[in-house]
Amino acid sequence: MITGKDIAEILGKYNLDKLAIGTLGSHSSLNIFKGAKEEGFRTVCICKEQDTILYKKFPLADELIIVKDFTELLNPALQEKLRILNTVLIPHGSFTAYLSTEQLTDSLYVPMFGNRQLLHWEANRKSQEEWLRQAGLRLPETFKTPDDIDRLVIAKLPGAKGGRGYFLANSPESFYKKFGEMVKRGLLREEDVGKIHLQEYALGVNVYPSYFSSIIKDDVELLAVDRRYESAVDAIGKIPAGEQLEIDVNPTYTIVGNFPIVLRESLLPEFLRMGENVHRKARELAPPGIIGPFCLETVVTDDLKIYTFEISARIVAGTNVGIGTSPYAYLRYGPNMYMGRRIALELKEAREQGRLQEVLA
Ligand code: AMP
Ligand code: AMP
């Protein structure tokens, strides 16, 4: 495991005046690079050959390191190159999508903005639930067996990519009927029944608030709110109910983009408290708690209850809707503040105050 001592040693050899901000070339890289440049940092992009057009058309990367595959980030020679460039890595969704938690905590000898220990809490559904519940958030209830189903539930197969194979049921009978149909269609196997996660279905609209936990300012800021644009689920409503039944469409959730949201103002106090509480709990579980961006995945019901079903303790791509400005970043900082820039600002202030190591845990 990479320790604070390892990071201190690496930083000791860095030329801090030439500190660069680096990340994998996808997900929210343009957001991160633009913010870095606006705060005066050099930028390093680890990129696949076929994606280089992105950084030609949007010239925000000072260094392009071409790789075949993002797992090359584990290559010692590549890491050495990043260190020579005085790079601090900003993790985003592609880090956890292409590398394992263990690889990120044990084999990445490059300073990374954030708290690596929280990756373990985030990666496991059970520990993540514990974290959020202990922070006092409202989570959808889970059911141990299909026989306990007494309301509308969503049945999730672990590791189901993009919601493929998810289905809804409102009684044990409807569960077994639908499960049987899924087995017949070859989407599930009989023995999967014990592995299915049964969760109360929160009927409402999805809201994804993005926060920034600042170690330097000792504050949790709400910077942006978005919702997702998902295929096929956002397409189903365009087909009349009769045809929906005929073609048997699956409500999959493959992400295509995001929309900004401005929340009803009376919901803000609760969302602000939730952000504070999640960080406070994280500080107990893995000091110093969340470093930098995090996002809660919530559903708000028609009686204005907020259900949280996931946390991402890193920048989410939904913050791309705020590149330039989001209303909440504007209210806090004035024009031209957004998640990528907020990260760079934190690194700049940490460097000025000689506290860099505190944000590279
Ligand atoms: P990509 O590099 O686009 O394949 O994305 C890496 C990971 O981040 C994948 O697991 C995606 O599902 C997720 N991701 C990418 N873009 C978004 C987005 N706009 N909103 C939510 N998740 C995203
Ligand atoms: P997940 O794979 O858990 O991220 O879920 C994919 C999508 O399914 C989410 O973005 C939600 O829109 C929906 N979803 C998941 N769990 C629930 C729930 N308990 N209640 C309502 N919608 C849910």
Short mmCIF file of C-alpha atoms and ligand atoms in Angstrom, two decimals:
data_model
loop_
_atom_site.label_atom_id
_atom_site.label_comp_id
_atom_site.label_asym_id
_atom_site.label_seq_id
_atom_site.Cartn_x
_atom_site.Cartn_y
_atom_site.Cartn_z
CA MET A 1 0.00 0.00 0.00
CA ILE A 2 1.17 3.50 -0.81
CA THR A 3 1.68 5.51 2.36
CA GLY A 4 1.89 9.20 3.21
CA LYS A 5 5.62 8.66 3.56
CA ASP A 6 5.89 7.46 -0.06
CA ILE A 7 3.98 10.50 -1.27
CA ALA A 8 6.13 12.82 0.86
CA GLU A 9 9.25 11.30 -0.66
CA ILE A 10 7.97 11.77 -4.20
CA LEU A 11 6.88 15.35 -3.48
CA GLY A 12 10.32 16.01 -1.98
CA LYS A 13 11.81 15.44 -5.42
CA TYR A 14 9.20 17.53 -7.26
CA ASN A 15 9.81 21.01 -8.57
CA LEU A 16 6.66 22.50 -7.04
CA ASP A 17 6.89 25.67 -9.15
CA LYS A 18 6.40 23.42 -12.17
CA LEU A 19 3.62 21.31 -10.71
CA ALA A 20 1.43 19.82 -13.48
CA ILE A 21 -2.11 18.52 -13.34
CA GLY A 22 -2.64 15.22 -15.14
CA THR A 23 -5.42 12.78 -15.82
CA LEU A 24 -6.63 10.05 -18.19
CA GLY A 25 -7.98 11.42 -21.46
CA SER A 26 -11.72 10.81 -21.05
CA HIS A 27 -14.73 11.40 -18.77
CA SER A 28 -14.10 14.92 -17.36
CA SER A 29 -10.58 15.57 -18.63
CA LEU A 30 -11.46 18.76 -20.54
CA ASN A 31 -13.14 20.14 -17.41
CA ILE A 32 -10.04 19.30 -15.35
CA PHE A 33 -7.52 20.64 -17.91
CA LYS A 34 -9.36 23.90 -18.54
CA GLY A 35 -9.54 24.53 -14.79
CA ALA A 36 -5.85 23.69 -14.40
CA LYS A 37 -4.83 26.10 -17.16
CA GLU A 38 -6.99 28.90 -15.77
CA GLU A 39 -5.16 28.54 -12.45
CA GLY A 40 -1.77 28.57 -14.20
CA PHE A 41 -0.81 24.87 -14.13
CA ARG A 42 0.71 22.80 -16.92
CA THR A 43 -1.37 19.80 -17.97
CA VAL A 44 -0.56 16.19 -18.79
CA CYS A 45 -2.99 13.91 -20.61
CA ILE A 46 -2.63 10.12 -20.78
CA CYS A 47 -4.51 9.42 -23.95
CA LYS A 48 -5.46 6.71 -26.43
CA GLU A 49 -4.31 7.30 -30.01
CA GLN A 50 -7.85 7.36 -31.42
CA ASP A 51 -8.90 10.10 -28.96
CA THR A 52 -6.09 12.58 -29.68
CA ILE A 53 -8.46 14.58 -31.93
CA LEU A 54 -10.12 15.79 -28.73
CA TYR A 55 -6.94 17.50 -27.55
CA LYS A 56 -6.17 18.89 -31.00
CA LYS A 57 -9.58 20.52 -31.30
CA PHE A 58 -9.55 21.63 -27.65
CA PRO A 59 -5.85 22.35 -27.08
CA LEU A 60 -5.77 22.12 -23.29
CA ALA A 61 -3.15 19.40 -22.79
CA ASP A 62 0.47 20.57 -22.73
CA GLU A 63 1.78 16.99 -22.74
CA LEU A 64 0.11 14.05 -24.44
CA ILE A 65 1.28 10.60 -23.39
CA ILE A 66 -0.13 8.05 -25.81
CA VAL A 67 -1.12 4.62 -24.46
CA LYS A 68 -2.89 1.62 -25.98
CA ASP A 69 -4.90 1.02 -22.87
CA PHE A 70 -5.52 2.98 -19.63
CA THR A 71 -4.10 0.09 -17.56
CA GLU A 72 -0.69 1.27 -18.79
CA LEU A 73 -0.97 3.78 -15.96
CA LEU A 74 0.40 0.94 -13.82
CA ASN A 75 3.55 0.75 -15.91
CA PRO A 76 6.56 1.91 -13.79
CA ALA A 77 8.16 3.69 -16.76
CA LEU A 78 5.01 5.69 -17.40
CA GLN A 79 4.76 6.57 -13.71
CA GLU A 80 8.38 7.71 -13.79
CA LYS A 81 7.56 9.97 -16.71
CA LEU A 82 4.62 11.46 -14.81
CA ARG A 83 6.86 12.10 -11.80
CA ILE A 84 9.50 13.76 -13.96
CA LEU A 85 6.75 16.08 -15.19
CA ASN A 86 5.89 16.88 -11.52
CA THR A 87 2.38 15.53 -12.06
CA VAL A 88 -0.50 15.39 -9.61
CA LEU A 89 -3.18 13.02 -10.94
CA ILE A 90 -6.87 13.88 -10.71
CA PRO A 91 -8.91 10.65 -10.52
CA HIS A 92 -12.23 10.47 -12.39
CA GLY A 93 -14.70 7.79 -13.46
CA SER A 94 -12.32 6.14 -15.92
CA PHE A 95 -9.82 5.41 -13.13
CA THR A 96 -12.25 3.14 -11.31
CA ALA A 97 -13.80 1.87 -14.57
CA TYR A 98 -10.48 0.62 -15.99
CA LEU A 99 -8.39 -0.05 -12.83
CA SER A 100 -9.20 -1.89 -9.62
CA THR A 101 -9.31 -0.24 -6.20
CA GLU A 102 -6.25 -2.27 -5.16
CA GLN A 103 -4.30 -1.16 -8.20
CA LEU A 104 -5.13 2.47 -7.39
CA THR A 105 -4.20 2.22 -3.71
CA ASP A 106 -1.19 -0.09 -4.03
CA SER A 107 0.47 0.38 -7.41
CA LEU A 108 0.10 4.00 -8.45
CA TYR A 109 3.25 5.76 -7.30
CA VAL A 110 2.18 9.20 -8.44
CA PRO A 111 0.60 11.79 -6.11
CA MET A 112 -3.17 11.73 -6.55
CA PHE A 113 -5.61 14.46 -5.48
CA GLY A 114 -8.02 12.83 -3.03
CA ASN A 115 -8.18 10.25 -0.27
CA ARG A 116 -7.19 6.81 -1.56
CA GLN A 117 -8.49 5.06 1.56
CA LEU A 118 -12.05 6.13 0.80
CA LEU A 119 -11.89 4.16 -2.46
CA HIS A 120 -12.34 0.99 -0.40
CA TRP A 121 -15.43 2.37 1.33
CA GLU A 122 -16.85 3.43 -1.98
CA ALA A 123 -16.09 0.24 -3.94
CA ASN A 124 -18.14 -2.12 -1.78
CA ARG A 125 -21.94 -1.80 -1.81
CA LYS A 126 -22.29 -2.82 1.86
CA SER A 127 -19.64 -0.47 3.26
CA GLN A 128 -20.88 2.36 1.11
CA GLU A 129 -24.39 1.86 2.47
CA GLU A 130 -23.06 1.84 6.01
CA TRP A 131 -21.20 5.11 5.40
CA LEU A 132 -24.28 6.86 3.98
CA ARG A 133 -26.67 5.51 6.61
CA GLN A 134 -24.34 6.51 9.43
CA ALA A 135 -24.21 9.99 7.91
CA GLY A 136 -27.97 10.11 8.52
CA LEU A 137 -29.03 9.96 4.87
CA ARG A 138 -32.25 8.30 3.77
CA LEU A 139 -31.52 5.18 1.70
CA PRO A 140 -33.99 2.97 -0.15
CA GLU A 141 -34.73 -0.07 2.01
CA THR A 142 -33.24 -3.38 1.00
CA PHE A 143 -35.05 -6.72 1.20
CA LYS A 144 -33.31 -9.96 2.18
CA THR A 145 -35.44 -12.34 0.15
CA PRO A 146 -38.05 -11.99 -2.62
CA ASP A 147 -40.63 -13.36 -0.16
CA ASP A 148 -40.34 -10.12 1.90
CA ILE A 149 -41.34 -7.84 -0.99
CA ASP A 150 -44.25 -5.65 0.17
CA ARG A 151 -43.89 -2.61 -2.11
CA LEU A 152 -42.39 -1.69 -5.47
CA VAL A 153 -38.75 -2.87 -5.62
CA ILE A 154 -35.98 -2.71 -8.21
CA ALA A 155 -34.15 -6.03 -8.61
CA LYS A 156 -30.46 -5.52 -9.42
CA LEU A 157 -27.98 -8.14 -10.46
CA PRO A 158 -24.51 -7.37 -9.07
CA GLY A 159 -22.15 -6.05 -11.69
CA ALA A 160 -25.02 -5.49 -14.13
CA LYS A 161 -23.61 -3.00 -16.59
CA GLY A 162 -25.87 -0.06 -17.36
CA GLY A 163 -28.87 -1.55 -15.62
CA ARG A 164 -29.19 -4.43 -18.12
CA GLY A 165 -31.18 -7.16 -16.44
CA TYR A 166 -32.72 -4.83 -13.80
CA PHE A 167 -36.46 -5.25 -13.35
CA LEU A 168 -39.26 -4.01 -11.12
CA ALA A 169 -41.63 -6.09 -8.99
CA ASN A 170 -44.25 -5.26 -6.35
CA SER A 171 -44.89 -8.66 -4.70
CA PRO A 172 -43.14 -12.04 -4.30
CA GLU A 173 -45.43 -13.42 -7.05
CA SER A 174 -44.57 -10.71 -9.54
CA PHE A 175 -40.87 -11.12 -8.67
CA TYR A 176 -40.81 -14.88 -9.36
CA LYS A 177 -42.88 -14.48 -12.52
CA LYS A 178 -40.51 -11.84 -13.95
CA PHE A 179 -37.42 -13.68 -12.75
CA GLY A 180 -38.68 -16.81 -14.53
CA GLU A 181 -39.19 -14.84 -17.73
CA MET A 182 -35.67 -13.40 -17.53
CA VAL A 183 -34.27 -16.93 -17.10
CA LYS A 184 -36.26 -18.17 -20.10
CA ARG A 185 -34.90 -15.33 -22.21
CA GLY A 186 -31.35 -16.22 -21.13
CA LEU A 187 -30.77 -12.89 -19.36
CA LEU A 188 -30.41 -14.52 -15.94
CA ARG A 189 -29.71 -18.01 -14.60
CA GLU A 190 -31.73 -19.90 -11.95
CA GLU A 191 -28.81 -19.76 -9.53
CA ASP A 192 -28.67 -15.95 -9.76
CA VAL A 193 -31.75 -15.62 -7.54
CA GLY A 194 -29.68 -15.41 -4.34
CA LYS A 195 -27.38 -12.77 -5.78
CA ILE A 196 -30.08 -10.31 -6.72
CA HIS A 197 -30.09 -7.10 -4.70
CA LEU A 198 -33.65 -6.09 -3.91
CA GLN A 199 -34.08 -2.42 -3.21
CA GLU A 200 -37.17 -0.34 -2.53
CA TYR A 201 -37.93 1.60 -5.70
CA ALA A 202 -37.90 5.32 -4.97
CA LEU A 203 -40.42 6.80 -7.37
CA GLY A 204 -39.22 10.29 -8.15
CA VAL A 205 -36.80 12.31 -10.21
CA ASN A 206 -33.04 11.82 -10.23
CA VAL A 207 -30.91 14.62 -8.81
CA TYR A 208 -27.11 14.50 -8.65
CA PRO A 209 -25.61 17.22 -6.43
CA SER A 210 -21.85 17.72 -6.76
CA TYR A 211 -19.90 19.01 -3.78
CA PHE A 212 -16.34 20.08 -3.14
CA SER A 213 -14.82 19.24 0.23
CA SER A 214 -12.03 21.73 0.83
CA ILE A 215 -9.36 20.67 3.30
CA ILE A 216 -7.68 24.07 2.92
CA LYS A 217 -10.82 26.12 3.65
CA ASP A 218 -12.31 23.44 5.94
CA ASP A 219 -15.65 23.68 4.17
CA VAL A 220 -18.01 21.64 1.99
CA GLU A 221 -19.29 23.60 -1.01
CA LEU A 222 -22.20 22.75 -3.30
CA LEU A 223 -20.97 23.58 -6.81
CA ALA A 224 -23.35 22.00 -9.33
CA VAL A 225 -26.43 19.85 -9.75
CA ASP A 226 -27.24 17.72 -12.78
CA ARG A 227 -29.32 14.84 -14.06
CA ARG A 228 -28.40 12.21 -16.58
CA TYR A 229 -29.57 11.51 -20.10
CA GLU A 230 -29.69 7.74 -20.34
CA SER A 231 -30.37 5.33 -23.14
CA ALA A 232 -32.70 3.45 -23.29
CA VAL A 233 -34.62 4.58 -20.21
CA ASP A 234 -35.06 8.18 -21.43
CA ALA A 235 -36.27 6.88 -24.78
CA ILE A 236 -39.02 4.59 -23.54
CA GLY A 237 -41.45 7.44 -22.86
CA LYS A 238 -41.40 8.35 -26.56
CA ILE A 239 -43.10 5.07 -27.42
CA PRO A 240 -46.80 4.60 -26.66
CA ALA A 241 -47.54 2.03 -23.94
CA GLY A 242 -49.05 -0.48 -26.39
CA GLU A 243 -45.89 -0.57 -28.49
CA GLN A 244 -43.71 -0.71 -25.38
CA LEU A 245 -45.39 -3.98 -24.48
CA GLU A 246 -45.03 -5.32 -28.02
CA ILE A 247 -41.31 -4.68 -28.38
CA ASP A 248 -40.42 -5.62 -24.81
CA VAL A 249 -37.84 -2.81 -24.28
CA ASN A 250 -35.40 -3.00 -21.38
CA PRO A 251 -34.94 0.04 -19.12
CA THR A 252 -31.15 0.18 -19.44
CA TYR A 253 -29.26 3.24 -18.19
CA THR A 254 -26.31 3.73 -20.54
CA ILE A 255 -25.10 7.28 -20.00
CA VAL A 256 -25.10 9.55 -23.04
CA GLY A 257 -24.93 13.00 -21.46
CA ASN A 258 -26.14 15.25 -18.65
CA PHE A 259 -28.47 18.21 -18.07
CA PRO A 260 -27.94 20.98 -15.51
CA ILE A 261 -30.58 21.32 -12.79
CA VAL A 262 -31.51 24.29 -10.64
CA LEU A 263 -33.22 22.97 -7.55
CA ARG A 264 -36.29 24.30 -5.85
CA GLU A 265 -34.65 26.57 -3.30
CA SER A 266 -36.36 25.05 -0.27
CA LEU A 267 -34.59 21.76 -1.04
CA LEU A 268 -31.15 23.33 -0.77
CA PRO A 269 -30.75 23.36 3.05
CA GLU A 270 -31.25 19.59 3.18
CA PHE A 271 -28.87 18.94 0.29
CA LEU A 272 -26.27 21.16 1.98
CA ARG A 273 -26.64 19.30 5.30
CA MET A 274 -26.32 15.96 3.49
CA GLY A 275 -23.01 17.01 1.94
CA GLU A 276 -21.65 18.17 5.31
CA ASN A 277 -22.75 14.97 7.06
CA VAL A 278 -21.27 12.66 4.45
CA HIS A 279 -17.91 14.41 4.74
CA ARG A 280 -18.04 14.44 8.57
CA LYS A 281 -18.69 10.69 8.63
CA ALA A 282 -15.90 10.09 6.10
CA ARG A 283 -13.52 11.98 8.38
CA GLU A 284 -14.23 9.39 11.11
CA LEU A 285 -13.92 6.42 8.74
CA ALA A 286 -10.80 7.53 6.87
CA PRO A 287 -9.23 10.81 8.02
CA PRO A 288 -9.15 13.53 6.76
CA GLY A 289 -12.39 12.53 5.04
CA ILE A 290 -13.27 13.46 1.50
CA ILE A 291 -10.63 15.53 -0.26
CA GLY A 292 -12.11 17.46 -3.17
CA PRO A 293 -15.10 16.57 -5.34
CA PHE A 294 -17.86 14.13 -4.50
CA CYS A 295 -21.37 13.49 -5.79
CA LEU A 296 -24.50 11.91 -4.32
CA GLU A 297 -26.92 10.03 -6.54
CA THR A 298 -30.38 10.81 -5.26
CA VAL A 299 -34.05 10.52 -6.11
CA VAL A 300 -36.50 13.16 -4.87
CA THR A 301 -40.05 11.88 -4.44
CA ASP A 302 -43.29 13.87 -4.70
CA ASP A 303 -43.43 14.32 -0.94
CA LEU A 304 -39.95 15.89 -1.26
CA LYS A 305 -38.10 13.08 0.49
CA ILE A 306 -34.53 12.70 -0.71
CA TYR A 307 -33.34 9.12 -1.18
CA THR A 308 -29.61 8.58 -1.73
CA PHE A 309 -28.46 5.41 -3.40
CA GLU A 310 -24.84 5.97 -4.23
CA ILE A 311 -21.82 8.19 -3.67
CA SER A 312 -18.87 8.91 -5.93
CA ALA A 313 -15.95 10.31 -3.94
CA ARG A 314 -14.33 11.97 -6.96
CA ILE A 315 -15.24 14.32 -9.80
CA VAL A 316 -18.27 13.08 -11.73
CA ALA A 317 -18.84 13.81 -15.40
CA GLY A 318 -22.11 15.52 -14.49
CA THR A 319 -20.01 18.51 -13.40
CA ASN A 320 -19.13 19.01 -17.08
CA VAL A 321 -22.45 20.83 -17.37
CA GLY A 322 -20.86 23.54 -15.21
CA ILE A 323 -17.74 24.14 -17.32
CA GLY A 324 -17.62 27.92 -17.37
CA THR A 325 -20.15 28.46 -14.62
CA SER A 326 -22.96 26.73 -12.78
CA PRO A 327 -25.51 28.74 -10.77
CA TYR A 328 -24.26 27.33 -7.48
CA ALA A 329 -20.58 27.91 -8.26
CA TYR A 330 -21.58 31.43 -9.33
CA LEU A 331 -23.42 32.09 -6.06
CA ARG A 332 -20.34 31.05 -4.10
CA TYR A 333 -17.47 32.32 -6.27
CA GLY A 334 -18.84 34.63 -8.96
CA PRO A 335 -18.33 33.93 -12.64
CA ASN A 336 -16.09 31.32 -14.16
CA MET A 337 -15.81 28.77 -11.37
CA TYR A 338 -16.50 25.06 -11.97
CA MET A 339 -15.29 21.72 -10.64
CA GLY A 340 -12.13 21.43 -12.74
CA ARG A 341 -11.06 24.92 -11.77
CA ARG A 342 -12.03 24.41 -8.12
CA ILE A 343 -9.67 21.41 -7.96
CA ALA A 344 -6.82 23.47 -9.41
CA LEU A 345 -7.55 26.34 -7.02
CA GLU A 346 -7.34 23.97 -4.04
CA LEU A 347 -3.99 22.65 -5.27
CA LYS A 348 -2.72 26.19 -5.80
CA GLU A 349 -3.73 27.28 -2.30
CA ALA A 350 -2.33 24.10 -0.77
CA ARG A 351 0.99 24.75 -2.51
CA GLU A 352 1.06 28.41 -1.37
CA GLN A 353 0.43 27.38 2.21
CA GLY A 354 2.91 24.49 2.16
CA ARG A 355 0.05 22.03 2.72
CA LEU A 356 0.15 20.02 -0.52
CA GLN A 357 0.55 16.73 1.24
CA GLU A 358 -2.72 17.19 3.11
CA VAL A 359 -4.68 17.01 -0.17
CA LEU A 360 -2.68 14.14 -1.70
CA ALA A 361 -3.49 11.42 0.85
P1 AMP B 1 -15.74 6.69 -20.42
O1 AMP B 1 -14.30 7.07 -20.34
O2 AMP B 1 -16.63 7.69 -21.14
O3 AMP B 1 -15.94 5.27 -20.92
O4 AMP B 1 -16.30 6.71 -18.95
C1 AMP B 1 -15.69 6.03 -17.89
C2 AMP B 1 -16.72 5.70 -16.82
O5 AMP B 1 -17.40 6.88 -16.38
C3 AMP B 1 -17.81 4.77 -17.34
O6 AMP B 1 -18.10 3.86 -16.30
C4 AMP B 1 -19.00 5.67 -17.62
O7 AMP B 1 -20.22 5.00 -17.40
C5 AMP B 1 -18.80 6.81 -16.62
N1 AMP B 1 -19.26 8.06 -17.21
C6 AMP B 1 -18.75 8.66 -18.30
N2 AMP B 1 -19.42 9.78 -18.60
C7 AMP B 1 -20.36 9.90 -17.65
C8 AMP B 1 -21.41 10.86 -17.42
N3 AMP B 1 -21.57 11.91 -18.22
N4 AMP B 1 -22.18 10.68 -16.34
C9 AMP B 1 -22.03 9.62 -15.56
N5 AMP B 1 -21.09 8.67 -15.73
C10 AMP B 1 -20.28 8.80 -16.77
P1 AMP B 2 -27.37 1.80 -10.43
O1 AMP B 2 -26.87 0.73 -11.37
O2 AMP B 2 -27.59 1.32 -9.03
O3 AMP B 2 -26.56 3.07 -10.51
O4 AMP B 2 -28.80 2.23 -10.99
C1 AMP B 2 -29.01 2.66 -12.32
C2 AMP B 2 -30.24 3.56 -12.37
O5 AMP B 2 -31.38 2.86 -11.88
C3 AMP B 2 -30.13 4.80 -11.49
O6 AMP B 2 -29.51 5.88 -12.15
C4 AMP B 2 -31.58 5.09 -11.18
O7 AMP B 2 -32.16 5.92 -12.18
C5 AMP B 2 -32.23 3.74 -11.17
N1 AMP B 2 -32.36 3.24 -9.79
C6 AMP B 2 -31.46 2.46 -9.14
N2 AMP B 2 -31.89 2.18 -7.89
C7 AMP B 2 -33.07 2.80 -7.74
C8 AMP B 2 -33.99 2.89 -6.67
N3 AMP B 2 -33.81 2.26 -5.52
N4 AMP B 2 -35.11 3.61 -6.87
C9 AMP B 2 -35.32 4.24 -8.06
N5 AMP B 2 -34.50 4.20 -9.09
C10 AMP B 2 -33.37 3.48 -8.95
#
